[in-house]
CSV table of C-alpha atoms in Angstrom, one decimal:
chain,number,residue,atom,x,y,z
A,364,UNK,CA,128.0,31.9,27.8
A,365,UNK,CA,125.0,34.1,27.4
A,366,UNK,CA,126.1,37.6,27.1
A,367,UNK,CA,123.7,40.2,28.2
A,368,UNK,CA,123.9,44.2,29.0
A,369,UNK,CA,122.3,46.7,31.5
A,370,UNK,CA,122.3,50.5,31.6
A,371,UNK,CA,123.8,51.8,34.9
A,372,UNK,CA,124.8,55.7,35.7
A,373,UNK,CA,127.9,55.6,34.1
A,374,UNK,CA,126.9,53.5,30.9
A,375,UNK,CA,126.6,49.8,29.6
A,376,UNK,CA,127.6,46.7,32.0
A,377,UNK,CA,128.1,43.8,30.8
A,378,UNK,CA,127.5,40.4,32.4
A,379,UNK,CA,127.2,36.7,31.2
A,380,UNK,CA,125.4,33.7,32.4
A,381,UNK,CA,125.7,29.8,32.4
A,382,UNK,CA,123.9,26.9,33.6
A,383,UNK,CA,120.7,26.1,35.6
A,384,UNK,CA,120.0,26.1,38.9
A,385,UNK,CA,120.5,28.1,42.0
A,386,UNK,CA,122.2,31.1,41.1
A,387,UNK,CA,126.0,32.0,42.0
A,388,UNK,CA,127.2,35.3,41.2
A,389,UNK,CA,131.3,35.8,40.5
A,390,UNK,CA,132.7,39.2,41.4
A,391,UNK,CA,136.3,39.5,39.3
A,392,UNK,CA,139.4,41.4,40.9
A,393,UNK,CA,140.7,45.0,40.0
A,394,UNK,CA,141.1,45.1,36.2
A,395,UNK,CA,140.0,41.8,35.7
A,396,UNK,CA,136.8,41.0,34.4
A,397,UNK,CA,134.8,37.9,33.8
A,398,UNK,CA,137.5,35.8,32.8
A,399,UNK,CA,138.7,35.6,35.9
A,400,UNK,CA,136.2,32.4,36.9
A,401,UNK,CA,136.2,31.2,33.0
A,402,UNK,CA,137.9,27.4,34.2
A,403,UNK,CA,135.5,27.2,37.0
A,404,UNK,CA,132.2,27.4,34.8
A,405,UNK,CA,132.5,23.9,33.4
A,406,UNK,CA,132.0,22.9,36.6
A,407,UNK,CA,130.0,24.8,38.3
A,408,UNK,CA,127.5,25.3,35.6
A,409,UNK,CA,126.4,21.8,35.9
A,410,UNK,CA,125.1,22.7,39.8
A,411,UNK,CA,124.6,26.6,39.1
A,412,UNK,CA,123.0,29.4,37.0
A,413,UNK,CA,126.2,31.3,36.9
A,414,UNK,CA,126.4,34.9,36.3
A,415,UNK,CA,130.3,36.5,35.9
A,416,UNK,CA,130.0,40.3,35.7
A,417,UNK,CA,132.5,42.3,33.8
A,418,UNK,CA,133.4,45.5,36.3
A,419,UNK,CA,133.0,49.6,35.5
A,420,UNK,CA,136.1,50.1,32.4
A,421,UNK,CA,136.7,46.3,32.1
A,422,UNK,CA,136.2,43.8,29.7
A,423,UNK,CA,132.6,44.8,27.7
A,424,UNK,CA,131.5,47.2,30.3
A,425,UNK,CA,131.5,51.1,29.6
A,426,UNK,CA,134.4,53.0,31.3
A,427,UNK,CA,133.5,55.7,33.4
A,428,UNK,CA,135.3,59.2,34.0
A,429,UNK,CA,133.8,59.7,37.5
A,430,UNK,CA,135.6,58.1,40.4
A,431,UNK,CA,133.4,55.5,42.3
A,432,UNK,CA,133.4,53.4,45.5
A,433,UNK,CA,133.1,49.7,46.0
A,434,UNK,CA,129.3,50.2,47.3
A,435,UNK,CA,129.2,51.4,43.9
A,436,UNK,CA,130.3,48.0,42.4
A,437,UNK,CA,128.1,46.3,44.8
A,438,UNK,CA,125.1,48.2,43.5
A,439,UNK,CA,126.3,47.0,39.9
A,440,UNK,CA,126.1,43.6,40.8
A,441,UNK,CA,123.0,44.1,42.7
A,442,UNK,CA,121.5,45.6,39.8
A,443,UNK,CA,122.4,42.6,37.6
A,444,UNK,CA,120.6,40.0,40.1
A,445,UNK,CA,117.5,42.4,40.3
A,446,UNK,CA,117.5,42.4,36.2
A,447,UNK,CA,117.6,38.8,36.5
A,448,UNK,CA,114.6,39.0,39.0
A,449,UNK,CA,116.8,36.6,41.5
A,450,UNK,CA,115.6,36.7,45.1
A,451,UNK,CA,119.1,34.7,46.7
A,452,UNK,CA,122.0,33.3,45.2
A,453,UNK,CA,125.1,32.7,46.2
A,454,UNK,CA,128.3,34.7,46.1
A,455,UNK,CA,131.9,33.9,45.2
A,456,UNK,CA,134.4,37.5,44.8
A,457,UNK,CA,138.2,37.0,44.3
A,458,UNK,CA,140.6,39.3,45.1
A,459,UNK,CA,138.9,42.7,44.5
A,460,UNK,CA,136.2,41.0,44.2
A,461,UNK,CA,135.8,39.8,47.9
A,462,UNK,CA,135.9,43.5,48.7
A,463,UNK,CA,132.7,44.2,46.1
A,464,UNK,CA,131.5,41.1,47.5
A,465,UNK,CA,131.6,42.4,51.7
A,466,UNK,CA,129.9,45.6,50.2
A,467,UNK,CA,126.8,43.6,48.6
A,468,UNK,CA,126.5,41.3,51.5
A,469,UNK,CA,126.3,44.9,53.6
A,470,UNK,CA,123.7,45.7,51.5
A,471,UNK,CA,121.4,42.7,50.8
A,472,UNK,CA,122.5,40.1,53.9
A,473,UNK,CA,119.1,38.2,53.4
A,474,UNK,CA,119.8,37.7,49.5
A,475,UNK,CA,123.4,36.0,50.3
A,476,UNK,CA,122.6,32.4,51.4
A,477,UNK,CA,126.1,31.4,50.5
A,478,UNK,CA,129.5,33.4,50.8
A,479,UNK,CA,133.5,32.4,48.7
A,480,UNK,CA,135.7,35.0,49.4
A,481,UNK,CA,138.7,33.9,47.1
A,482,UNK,CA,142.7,35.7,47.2
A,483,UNK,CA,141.2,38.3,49.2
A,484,UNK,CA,140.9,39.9,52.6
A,485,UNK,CA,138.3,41.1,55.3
């Protein structure tokens, strides 16, 4: 997987792509990072650009000190897919991840054209 790296308020975060095609962004649980979709990209990369983001204090990403919301999240993720200069994609968030991935939808509802919430709730 690629790995690449943005500057966000709180410091580095670090996300990974894979694939070709329309893109399909992964949101991990609480204190999970990227890994948490690692079986699923074989697959998916054959249909999918996919990018797997590692959340604030997991994996690659910086920690942070300050306490933040899930819009804040959301806003990561966002930040990632304007970075990547992507207009829609679809979006797959387990566990925690679902949460992060209500909050971007809240955010961006004519980016989403697809929605996976995985192990998670409303």
């Amino acid at each position: 997987m690629n790995s690449l790296k943005i500057t966000r308020d709180f410091g580095e975060l670090s996300f990974y792509t894979e694939g070709s095609g329309p893109y399909l962004l992964g949101l991990s649980g609480f204190g999970c990072d990227h890994y948490n979709f690692i079986d699923l990209v074989p697959e998916l990369k054959k249909n999918f650009t996919v990018v797997l983001i590692d959340n604030r204090a997991t994996g690659k990403s910086a920690g942070t000190k300050k306490d933040y919301l899930m819009k804040d999240l959301a806003e990561d993720a966002l930040a990632v897919m304007d970075h990547l200069d992507v207009k829609s994609f679809g979006l797959m968030g387990i566990s925690m991840g679902g949460f992060i991935a209500q909050e971007l939808i809240k955010l961006v509802p004519e980016r989403v054209n697809a929605l996976a919430l995985i192990c998670t709730t409303s």
